[in-house]
Amino acid sequence: MTLVGDGVWHGRIWTGAWTDGGGGAYDVVEPATGDTIASAGLATPADVATAAETAQRAQRSWAALPFGERASVLRRAGDLLAANAGEIKEWLARESGAIQPFGDFQVHTSAAECYEASALPSHPYGELLRSGLPRLSFARRIPAGVVGVIAPFNVPTILAIRAVAPALALGNAVILKPDPRTAVSGGVVFARIFEEAGLPAGVLQVLPGAADVGAALVTEPAVRVIAFTGSTRAGRLVGELAGKHLKRAHLELGGNSALIVMPDVDVSAATSVGAWGTFAHSGQICMATSRHLVHRDIAEEYTAQLAERVSKLPVGDPFRDQVALGPLIDAAQRDRVHGLVSSSVAGGATLRTGGTYDNLFYRPTVLGDVPVSAPAYAEEIFGPVAPVTPFSSIDEVVELATRTDYGLSLGILTRDVYAGLELAERIPSGLVHINDQTVNDEAVAPFGGVGASGTGSRHGGPQANIEAFTETQWVTLRGDLPVYPF
């Protein structure tokens, strides 16, 4: 099976069938080379209205199917993702700059999301309630209806399917808006997978589009739930718009995640952990290790070893070469990263390695002695930059770690794991990893941040997914009509 072939999808969008996008076709560009590698259909706000009408009709019959039939579609989708891993990884490398191991992880996790979601249709979906009246009283979870999913460019398969799969499994229809830069690996792939898996036409719609399409998805009356993954800036706008239209918005946003390194660790091992947390996928991960808070007793040794370790990492085209880091997504992101590095060095940080680029290939960069006033400390970088800031005491590192609006992920490296757990209790964070870096994700675990990182755990695990994509309905049942005073 070939998922994406000439003539199947070029210049088209998926609205229950392959149709022309109202915005015409646009070029999908490979960041590593600047070459056009695809032509995709661009949706418009009018396409959202059409898709929503189709989705509403299709959702009713989809939700009415026996739960085993919905489960089977999700299982087949997982099997198809695994069977077509090679092709999907190629698109991930070419569209998003993912190296092969990171592509492997995305496909494996995406398949796992489908397998986990396949258990949701048979999961208990209600509870019996006490009542002071002679009646049967219970609460049940019913599909929300049509769910809008807005997914980003950086990890396009996982960050789409983790909402798409459970929403479908629970009886909803889904309109997916992938980032236009990753329209194939974040959108077309899923249209083809679910088409082949036997999902009825119209239940999943894929509409690559710009911000106006996202806004139309949020305001569309037929769409009752929005699952958004992206920047905090955009997430605030989505949340505000959703609130105005009285619909739920599950927001998974940015991060400025800290890795706390205590003085009792093996420094060499710690730098390996820290390097992966920052430089995996060139730092273009929301939960990337963005701040290395290292005890002053080992800060210089840690910084030197980290710089030496990452200075040897090869950077290049992940589709054609064996590399550790691929390109940044586009020139705007590269320039933003370089601006943060340059201004932080001007503000007192020391450049220990990196700080240079060739086209979109940014060298892994380590900044030492980074002051809290430096932009690389205060802002989400979303690039291959490791700022190291020393601390002297537990109270100081707690203050440093919490000096941010974000609260997505936290890593603590220490031989005293119970002390690490106590430390974690003092730092608001949606995710905590003792003796690991900040980039962790599993389909079975709830995922989400606090503060400027989002609205809490809205994905992962049956309870979070059921709460995210269903409504609670209270039902009572009497055997006879009651008698009222009038």
PDB file of N, CA and C in Angstrom, residues 101-175:
ATOM      1  N   PRO A 101      15.386   8.206  13.957  1.00  0.00           N
ATOM      2  CA  PRO A 101      14.898   7.688  15.242  1.00  0.00           C
ATOM      3  C   PRO A 101      13.690   8.455  15.772  1.00  0.00           C
ATOM      4  N   PHE A 102      13.654   9.763  15.533  1.00  0.00           N
ATOM      5  CA  PHE A 102      12.504  10.540  15.991  1.00  0.00           C
ATOM      6  C   PHE A 102      11.281  10.231  15.133  1.00  0.00           C
ATOM      7  N   GLY A 103      11.498   9.949  13.853  1.00  0.00           N
ATOM      8  CA  GLY A 103      10.403   9.489  13.012  1.00  0.00           C
ATOM      9  C   GLY A 103       9.858   8.159  13.482  1.00  0.00           C
ATOM     10  N   ASP A 104      10.768   7.240  13.852  1.00  0.00           N
ATOM     11  CA  ASP A 104      10.350   5.952  14.419  1.00  0.00           C
ATOM     12  C   ASP A 104       9.467   6.162  15.639  1.00  0.00           C
ATOM     13  N   PHE A 105       9.909   7.046  16.523  1.00  0.00           N
ATOM     14  CA  PHE A 105       9.153   7.306  17.754  1.00  0.00           C
ATOM     15  C   PHE A 105       7.765   7.850  17.436  1.00  0.00           C
ATOM     16  N   GLN A 106       7.687   8.760  16.464  1.00  0.00           N
ATOM     17  CA  GLN A 106       6.388   9.345  16.130  1.00  0.00           C
ATOM     18  C   GLN A 106       5.423   8.298  15.583  1.00  0.00           C
ATOM     19  N   VAL A 107       5.902   7.456  14.686  1.00  0.00           N
ATOM     20  CA  VAL A 107       5.012   6.453  14.102  1.00  0.00           C
ATOM     21  C   VAL A 107       4.598   5.427  15.151  1.00  0.00           C
ATOM     22  N   HIS A 108       5.559   4.976  15.965  1.00  0.00           N
ATOM     23  CA  HIS A 108       5.258   4.002  17.015  1.00  0.00           C
ATOM     24  C   HIS A 108       4.227   4.567  17.986  1.00  0.00           C
ATOM     25  N   THR A 109       4.429   5.808  18.425  1.00  0.00           N
ATOM     26  CA  THR A 109       3.495   6.415  19.379  1.00  0.00           C
ATOM     27  C   THR A 109       2.133   6.669  18.738  1.00  0.00           C
ATOM     28  N   SER A 110       2.111   7.043  17.473  1.00  0.00           N
ATOM     29  CA  SER A 110       0.842   7.276  16.782  1.00  0.00           C
ATOM     30  C   SER A 110       0.035   5.986  16.673  1.00  0.00           C
ATOM     31  N   ALA A 111       0.716   4.885  16.355  1.00  0.00           N
ATOM     32  CA  ALA A 111       0.029   3.589  16.327  1.00  0.00           C
ATOM     33  C   ALA A 111      -0.489   3.233  17.712  1.00  0.00           C
ATOM     34  N   ALA A 112       0.330   3.487  18.748  1.00  0.00           N
ATOM     35  CA  ALA A 112      -0.097   3.202  20.118  1.00  0.00           C
ATOM     36  C   ALA A 112      -1.316   4.030  20.505  1.00  0.00           C
ATOM     37  N   GLU A 113      -1.378   5.267  20.038  1.00  0.00           N
ATOM     38  CA  GLU A 113      -2.557   6.103  20.317  1.00  0.00           C
ATOM     39  C   GLU A 113      -3.817   5.460  19.741  1.00  0.00           C
ATOM     40  N   CYS A 114      -3.704   4.893  18.549  1.00  0.00           N
ATOM     41  CA  CYS A 114      -4.867   4.226  17.943  1.00  0.00           C
ATOM     42  C   CYS A 114      -5.235   2.966  18.712  1.00  0.00           C
ATOM     43  N   TYR A 115      -4.242   2.183  19.120  1.00  0.00           N
ATOM     44  CA  TYR A 115      -4.527   0.960  19.873  1.00  0.00           C
ATOM     45  C   TYR A 115      -5.164   1.292  21.219  1.00  0.00           C
ATOM     46  N   GLU A 116      -4.635   2.286  21.907  1.00  0.00           N
ATOM     47  CA  GLU A 116      -5.229   2.683  23.184  1.00  0.00           C
ATOM     48  C   GLU A 116      -6.648   3.213  22.979  1.00  0.00           C
ATOM     49  N   ALA A 117      -6.843   3.991  21.929  1.00  0.00           N
ATOM     50  CA  ALA A 117      -8.173   4.530  21.656  1.00  0.00           C
ATOM     51  C   ALA A 117      -9.167   3.433  21.316  1.00  0.00           C
ATOM     52  N   SER A 118      -8.692   2.335  20.750  1.00  0.00           N
ATOM     53  CA  SER A 118      -9.603   1.252  20.370  1.00  0.00           C
ATOM     54  C   SER A 118     -10.262   0.605  21.579  1.00  0.00           C
ATOM     55  N   ALA A 119      -9.703   0.816  22.773  1.00  0.00           N
ATOM     56  CA  ALA A 119     -10.316   0.281  23.990  1.00  0.00           C
ATOM     57  C   ALA A 119     -11.390   1.210  24.550  1.00  0.00           C
ATOM     58  N   LEU A 120     -11.439   2.446  24.078  1.00  0.00           N
ATOM     59  CA  LEU A 120     -12.398   3.406  24.635  1.00  0.00           C
ATOM     60  C   LEU A 120     -13.859   3.070  24.334  1.00  0.00           C
ATOM     61  N   PRO A 121     -14.191   2.573  23.134  1.00  0.00           N
ATOM     62  CA  PRO A 121     -15.617   2.301  22.869  1.00  0.00           C
ATOM     63  C   PRO A 121     -16.234   1.300  23.840  1.00  0.00           C
ATOM     64  N   SER A 122     -15.445   0.379  24.386  1.00  0.00           N
ATOM     65  CA  SER A 122     -15.997  -0.612  25.315  1.00  0.00           C
ATOM     66  C   SER A 122     -15.763  -0.239  26.778  1.00  0.00           C
ATOM     67  N   HIS A 123     -15.173   0.919  27.013  1.00  0.00           N
ATOM     68  CA  HIS A 123     -14.893   1.347  28.379  1.00  0.00           C
ATOM     69  C   HIS A 123     -16.198   1.723  29.091  1.00  0.00           C
ATOM     70  N   PRO A 124     -16.341   1.459  30.400  1.00  0.00           N
ATOM     71  CA  PRO A 124     -17.540   1.915  31.124  1.00  0.00           C
ATOM     72  C   PRO A 124     -17.766   3.404  30.895  1.00  0.00           C
ATOM     73  N   TYR A 125     -19.005   3.771  30.639  1.00  0.00           N
ATOM     74  CA  TYR A 125     -19.258   5.154  30.242  1.00  0.00           C
ATOM     75  C   TYR A 125     -20.311   5.844  31.090  1.00  0.00           C
ATOM     76  N   GLY A 126     -20.505   5.374  32.312  1.00  0.00           N
ATOM     77  CA  GLY A 126     -21.468   6.042  33.178  1.00  0.00           C
ATOM     78  C   GLY A 126     -21.445   5.467  34.568  1.00  0.00           C
ATOM     79  N   GLU A 127     -22.353   5.944  35.407  1.00  0.00           N
ATOM     80  CA  GLU A 127     -22.446   5.457  36.772  1.00  0.00           C
ATOM     81  C   GLU A 127     -23.876   5.611  37.277  1.00  0.00           C
ATOM     82  N   LEU A 128     -24.298   4.675  38.145  1.00  0.00           N
ATOM     83  CA  LEU A 128     -25.590   4.777  38.803  1.00  0.00           C
ATOM     84  C   LEU A 128     -25.499   5.800  39.921  1.00  0.00           C
ATOM     85  N   LEU A 129     -26.567   6.588  40.064  1.00  0.00           N
ATOM     86  CA  LEU A 129     -26.588   7.646  41.062  1.00  0.00           C
ATOM     87  C   LEU A 129     -27.699   7.390  42.078  1.00  0.00           C
ATOM     88  N   ARG A 130     -27.477   7.803  43.288  1.00  0.00           N
ATOM     89  CA  ARG A 130     -28.532   7.773  44.289  1.00  0.00           C
ATOM     90  C   ARG A 130     -29.600   8.811  43.961  1.00  0.00           C
ATOM     91  N   SER A 131     -30.833   8.544  44.335  1.00  0.00           N
ATOM     92  CA  SER A 131     -31.906   9.505  44.139  1.00  0.00           C
ATOM     93  C   SER A 131     -32.862   9.434  45.331  1.00  0.00           C
ATOM     94  N   GLY A 132     -33.355  10.598  45.769  1.00  0.00           N
ATOM     95  CA  GLY A 132     -34.339  10.634  46.849  1.00  0.00           C
ATOM     96  C   GLY A 132     -35.735  10.321  46.392  1.00  0.00           C
ATOM     97  N   LEU A 133     -35.906  10.078  45.097  1.00  0.00           N
ATOM     98  CA  LEU A 133     -37.217   9.788  44.524  1.00  0.00           C
ATOM     99  C   LEU A 133     -37.235   8.349  44.015  1.00  0.00           C
ATOM    100  N   PRO A 134     -38.444   7.779  43.835  1.00  0.00           N
ATOM    101  CA  PRO A 134     -38.541   6.388  43.344  1.00  0.00           C
ATOM    102  C   PRO A 134     -38.272   6.305  41.835  1.00  0.00           C
ATOM    103  N   ARG A 135     -37.033   6.319  41.510  1.00  0.00           N
ATOM    104  CA  ARG A 135     -36.654   6.291  40.097  1.00  0.00           C
ATOM    105  C   ARG A 135     -35.217   5.776  39.963  1.00  0.00           C
ATOM    106  N   LEU A 136     -34.900   5.368  38.758  1.00  0.00           N
ATOM    107  CA  LEU A 136     -33.524   5.021  38.418  1.00  0.00           C
ATOM    108  C   LEU A 136     -32.823   6.292  37.952  1.00  0.00           C
ATOM    109  N   SER A 137     -31.674   6.577  38.538  1.00  0.00           N
ATOM    110  CA  SER A 137     -30.929   7.795  38.202  1.00  0.00           C
ATOM    111  C   SER A 137     -29.505   7.402  37.826  1.00  0.00           C
ATOM    112  N   PHE A 138     -29.044   7.896  36.683  1.00  0.00           N
ATOM    113  CA  PHE A 138     -27.670   7.587  36.277  1.00  0.00           C
ATOM    114  C   PHE A 138     -27.100   8.705  35.413  1.00  0.00           C
ATOM    115  N   ALA A 139     -25.791   8.741  35.341  1.00  0.00           N
ATOM    116  CA  ALA A 139     -25.080   9.673  34.465  1.00  0.00           C
ATOM    117  C   ALA A 139     -24.365   8.861  33.395  1.00  0.00           C
ATOM    118  N   ARG A 140     -24.387   9.338  32.171  1.00  0.00           N
ATOM    119  CA  ARG A 140     -23.685   8.652  31.091  1.00  0.00           C
ATOM    120  C   ARG A 140     -22.923   9.663  30.256  1.00  0.00           C
ATOM    121  N   ARG A 141     -21.863   9.178  29.634  1.00  0.00           N
ATOM    122  CA  ARG A 141     -21.057  10.025  28.764  1.00  0.00           C
ATOM    123  C   ARG A 141     -21.482   9.780  27.324  1.00  0.00           C
ATOM    124  N   ILE A 142     -21.796  10.863  26.617  1.00  0.00           N
ATOM    125  CA  ILE A 142     -22.218  10.764  25.226  1.00  0.00           C
ATOM    126  C   ILE A 142     -21.251  11.585  24.361  1.00  0.00           C
ATOM    127  N   PRO A 143     -21.111  11.256  23.077  1.00  0.00           N
ATOM    128  CA  PRO A 143     -20.177  11.996  22.225  1.00  0.00           C
ATOM    129  C   PRO A 143     -20.482  13.492  22.214  1.00  0.00           C
ATOM    130  N   ALA A 144     -19.428  14.289  22.150  1.00  0.00           N
ATOM    131  CA  ALA A 144     -19.618  15.736  22.074  1.00  0.00           C
ATOM    132  C   ALA A 144     -20.254  16.141  20.754  1.00  0.00           C
ATOM    133  N   GLY A 145     -19.979  15.379  19.700  1.00  0.00           N
ATOM    134  CA  GLY A 145     -20.541  15.678  18.378  1.00  0.00           C
ATOM    135  C   GLY A 145     -19.448  15.824  17.352  1.00  0.00           C
ATOM    136  N   VAL A 146     -19.102  17.061  17.018  1.00  0.00           N
ATOM    137  CA  VAL A 146     -18.009  17.338  16.083  1.00  0.00           C
ATOM    138  C   VAL A 146     -16.872  17.989  16.867  1.00  0.00           C
ATOM    139  N   VAL A 147     -15.681  17.428  16.748  1.00  0.00           N
ATOM    140  CA  VAL A 147     -14.495  17.917  17.444  1.00  0.00           C
ATOM    141  C   VAL A 147     -13.550  18.545  16.432  1.00  0.00           C
ATOM    142  N   GLY A 148     -13.078  19.736  16.732  1.00  0.00           N
ATOM    143  CA  GLY A 148     -12.067  20.389  15.904  1.00  0.00           C
ATOM    144  C   GLY A 148     -10.685  20.177  16.493  1.00  0.00           C
ATOM    145  N   VAL A 149      -9.750  19.717  15.680  1.00  0.00           N
ATOM    146  CA  VAL A 149      -8.373  19.475  16.119  1.00  0.00           C
ATOM    147  C   VAL A 149      -7.446  20.373  15.314  1.00  0.00           C
ATOM    148  N   ILE A 150      -6.687  21.211  15.997  1.00  0.00           N
ATOM    149  CA  ILE A 150      -5.724  22.099  15.361  1.00  0.00           C
ATOM    150  C   ILE A 150      -4.342  21.654  15.815  1.00  0.00           C
ATOM    151  N   ALA A 151      -3.538  21.157  14.872  1.00  0.00           N
ATOM    152  CA  ALA A 151      -2.257  20.536  15.209  1.00  0.00           C
ATOM    153  C   ALA A 151      -1.096  21.331  14.614  1.00  0.00           C
ATOM    154  N   PRO A 152       0.077  21.317  15.282  1.00  0.00           N
ATOM    155  CA  PRO A 152       1.220  22.115  14.842  1.00  0.00           C
ATOM    156  C   PRO A 152       2.159  21.356  13.926  1.00  0.00           C
ATOM    157  N   PHE A 153       3.253  22.021  13.537  1.00  0.00           N
ATOM    158  CA  PHE A 153       4.204  21.463  12.578  1.00  0.00           C
ATOM    159  C   PHE A 153       5.263  20.579  13.207  1.00  0.00           C
ATOM    160  N   ASN A 154       5.557  20.761  14.498  1.00  0.00           N
ATOM    161  CA  ASN A 154       6.817  20.234  15.018  1.00  0.00           C
ATOM    162  C   ASN A 154       6.823  18.715  15.205  1.00  0.00           C
ATOM    163  N   VAL A 155       5.736  18.156  15.743  1.00  0.00           N
ATOM    164  CA  VAL A 155       5.605  16.699  15.886  1.00  0.00           C
ATOM    165  C   VAL A 155       4.243  16.346  15.283  1.00  0.00           C
ATOM    166  N   PRO A 156       4.112  16.446  13.977  1.00  0.00           N
ATOM    167  CA  PRO A 156       2.791  16.527  13.346  1.00  0.00           C
ATOM    168  C   PRO A 156       1.941  15.280  13.487  1.00  0.00           C
ATOM    169  N   THR A 157       2.538  14.087  13.521  1.00  0.00           N
ATOM    170  CA  THR A 157       1.702  12.887  13.609  1.00  0.00           C
ATOM    171  C   THR A 157       1.142  12.708  15.020  1.00  0.00           C
ATOM    172  N   ILE A 158       2.017  12.715  16.015  1.00  0.00           N
ATOM    173  CA  ILE A 158       1.560  12.491  17.395  1.00  0.00           C
ATOM    174  C   ILE A 158       0.601  13.585  17.834  1.00  0.00           C
ATOM    175  N   LEU A 159       0.933  14.836  17.543  1.00  0.00           N
ATOM    176  CA  LEU A 159       0.141  15.946  18.071  1.00  0.00           C
ATOM    177  C   LEU A 159      -1.199  16.104  17.354  1.00  0.00           C
ATOM    178  N   ALA A 160      -1.396  15.353  16.283  1.00  0.00           N
ATOM    179  CA  ALA A 160      -2.722  15.264  15.673  1.00  0.00           C
ATOM    180  C   ALA A 160      -3.474  14.035  16.168  1.00  0.00           C
ATOM    181  N   ILE A 161      -2.825  12.861  16.097  1.00  0.00           N
ATOM    182  CA  ILE A 161      -3.545  11.620  16.358  1.00  0.00           C
ATOM    183  C   ILE A 161      -3.928  11.464  17.817  1.00  0.00           C
ATOM    184  N   ARG A 162      -3.215  12.096  18.739  1.00  0.00           N
ATOM    185  CA  ARG A 162      -3.558  11.929  20.149  1.00  0.00           C
ATOM    186  C   ARG A 162      -4.906  12.555  20.492  1.00  0.00           C
ATOM    187  N   ALA A 163      -5.403  13.450  19.644  1.00  0.00           N
ATOM    188  CA  ALA A 163      -6.771  13.958  19.797  1.00  0.00           C
ATOM    189  C   ALA A 163      -7.715  13.277  18.810  1.00  0.00           C
ATOM    190  N   VAL A 164      -7.248  13.069  17.578  1.00  0.00           N
ATOM    191  CA  VAL A 164      -8.103  12.480  16.548  1.00  0.00           C
ATOM    192  C   VAL A 164      -8.571  11.081  16.951  1.00  0.00           C
ATOM    193  N   ALA A 165      -7.653  10.224  17.397  1.00  0.00           N
ATOM    194  CA  ALA A 165      -7.996   8.819  17.680  1.00  0.00           C
ATOM    195  C   ALA A 165      -9.019   8.677  18.803  1.00  0.00           C
ATOM    196  N   PRO A 166      -8.806   9.261  19.991  1.00  0.00           N
ATOM    197  CA  PRO A 166      -9.815   9.104  21.035  1.00  0.00           C
ATOM    198  C   PRO A 166     -11.137   9.779  20.703  1.00  0.00           C
ATOM    199  N   ALA A 167     -11.085  10.920  20.020  1.00  0.00           N
ATOM    200  CA  ALA A 167     -12.332  11.586  19.651  1.00  0.00           C
ATOM    201  C   ALA A 167     -13.160  10.704  18.725  1.00  0.00           C
ATOM    202  N   LEU A 168     -12.522  10.094  17.735  1.00  0.00           N
ATOM    203  CA  LEU A 168     -13.234   9.176  16.839  1.00  0.00           C
ATOM    204  C   LEU A 168     -13.742   7.958  17.600  1.00  0.00           C
ATOM    205  N   ALA A 169     -12.903   7.378  18.425  1.00  0.00           N
ATOM    206  CA  ALA A 169     -13.278   6.159  19.143  1.00  0.00           C
ATOM    207  C   ALA A 169     -14.508   6.364  20.005  1.00  0.00           C
ATOM    208  N   LEU A 170     -14.659   7.564  20.550  1.00  0.00           N
ATOM    209  CA  LEU A 170     -15.778   7.852  21.447  1.00  0.00           C
ATOM    210  C   LEU A 170     -17.034   8.285  20.705  1.00  0.00           C
ATOM    211  N   GLY A 171     -17.015   8.182  19.373  1.00  0.00           N
ATOM    212  CA  GLY A 171     -18.226   8.419  18.603  1.00  0.00           C
ATOM    213  C   GLY A 171     -18.375   9.796  18.008  1.00  0.00           C
ATOM    214  N   ASN A 172     -17.324  10.583  18.030  1.00  0.00           N
ATOM    215  CA  ASN A 172     -17.368  11.921  17.446  1.00  0.00           C
ATOM    216  C   ASN A 172     -16.923  11.907  15.990  1.00  0.00           C
ATOM    217  N   ALA A 173     -17.300  12.929  15.260  1.00  0.00           N
ATOM    218  CA  ALA A 173     -16.660  13.250  13.988  1.00  0.00           C
ATOM    219  C   ALA A 173     -15.562  14.265  14.271  1.00  0.00           C
ATOM    220  N   VAL A 174     -14.564  14.322  13.397  1.00  0.00           N
ATOM    221  CA  VAL A 174     -13.400  15.183  13.634  1.00  0.00           C
ATOM    222  C   VAL A 174     -13.091  15.987  12.382  1.00  0.00           C
ATOM    223  N   ILE A 175     -12.831  17.270  12.573  1.00  0.00           N
ATOM    224  CA  ILE A 175     -12.262  18.111  11.527  1.00  0.00           C
ATOM    225  C   ILE A 175     -10.852  18.463  11.979  1.00  0.00           C
TER     226      ILE A 175
END
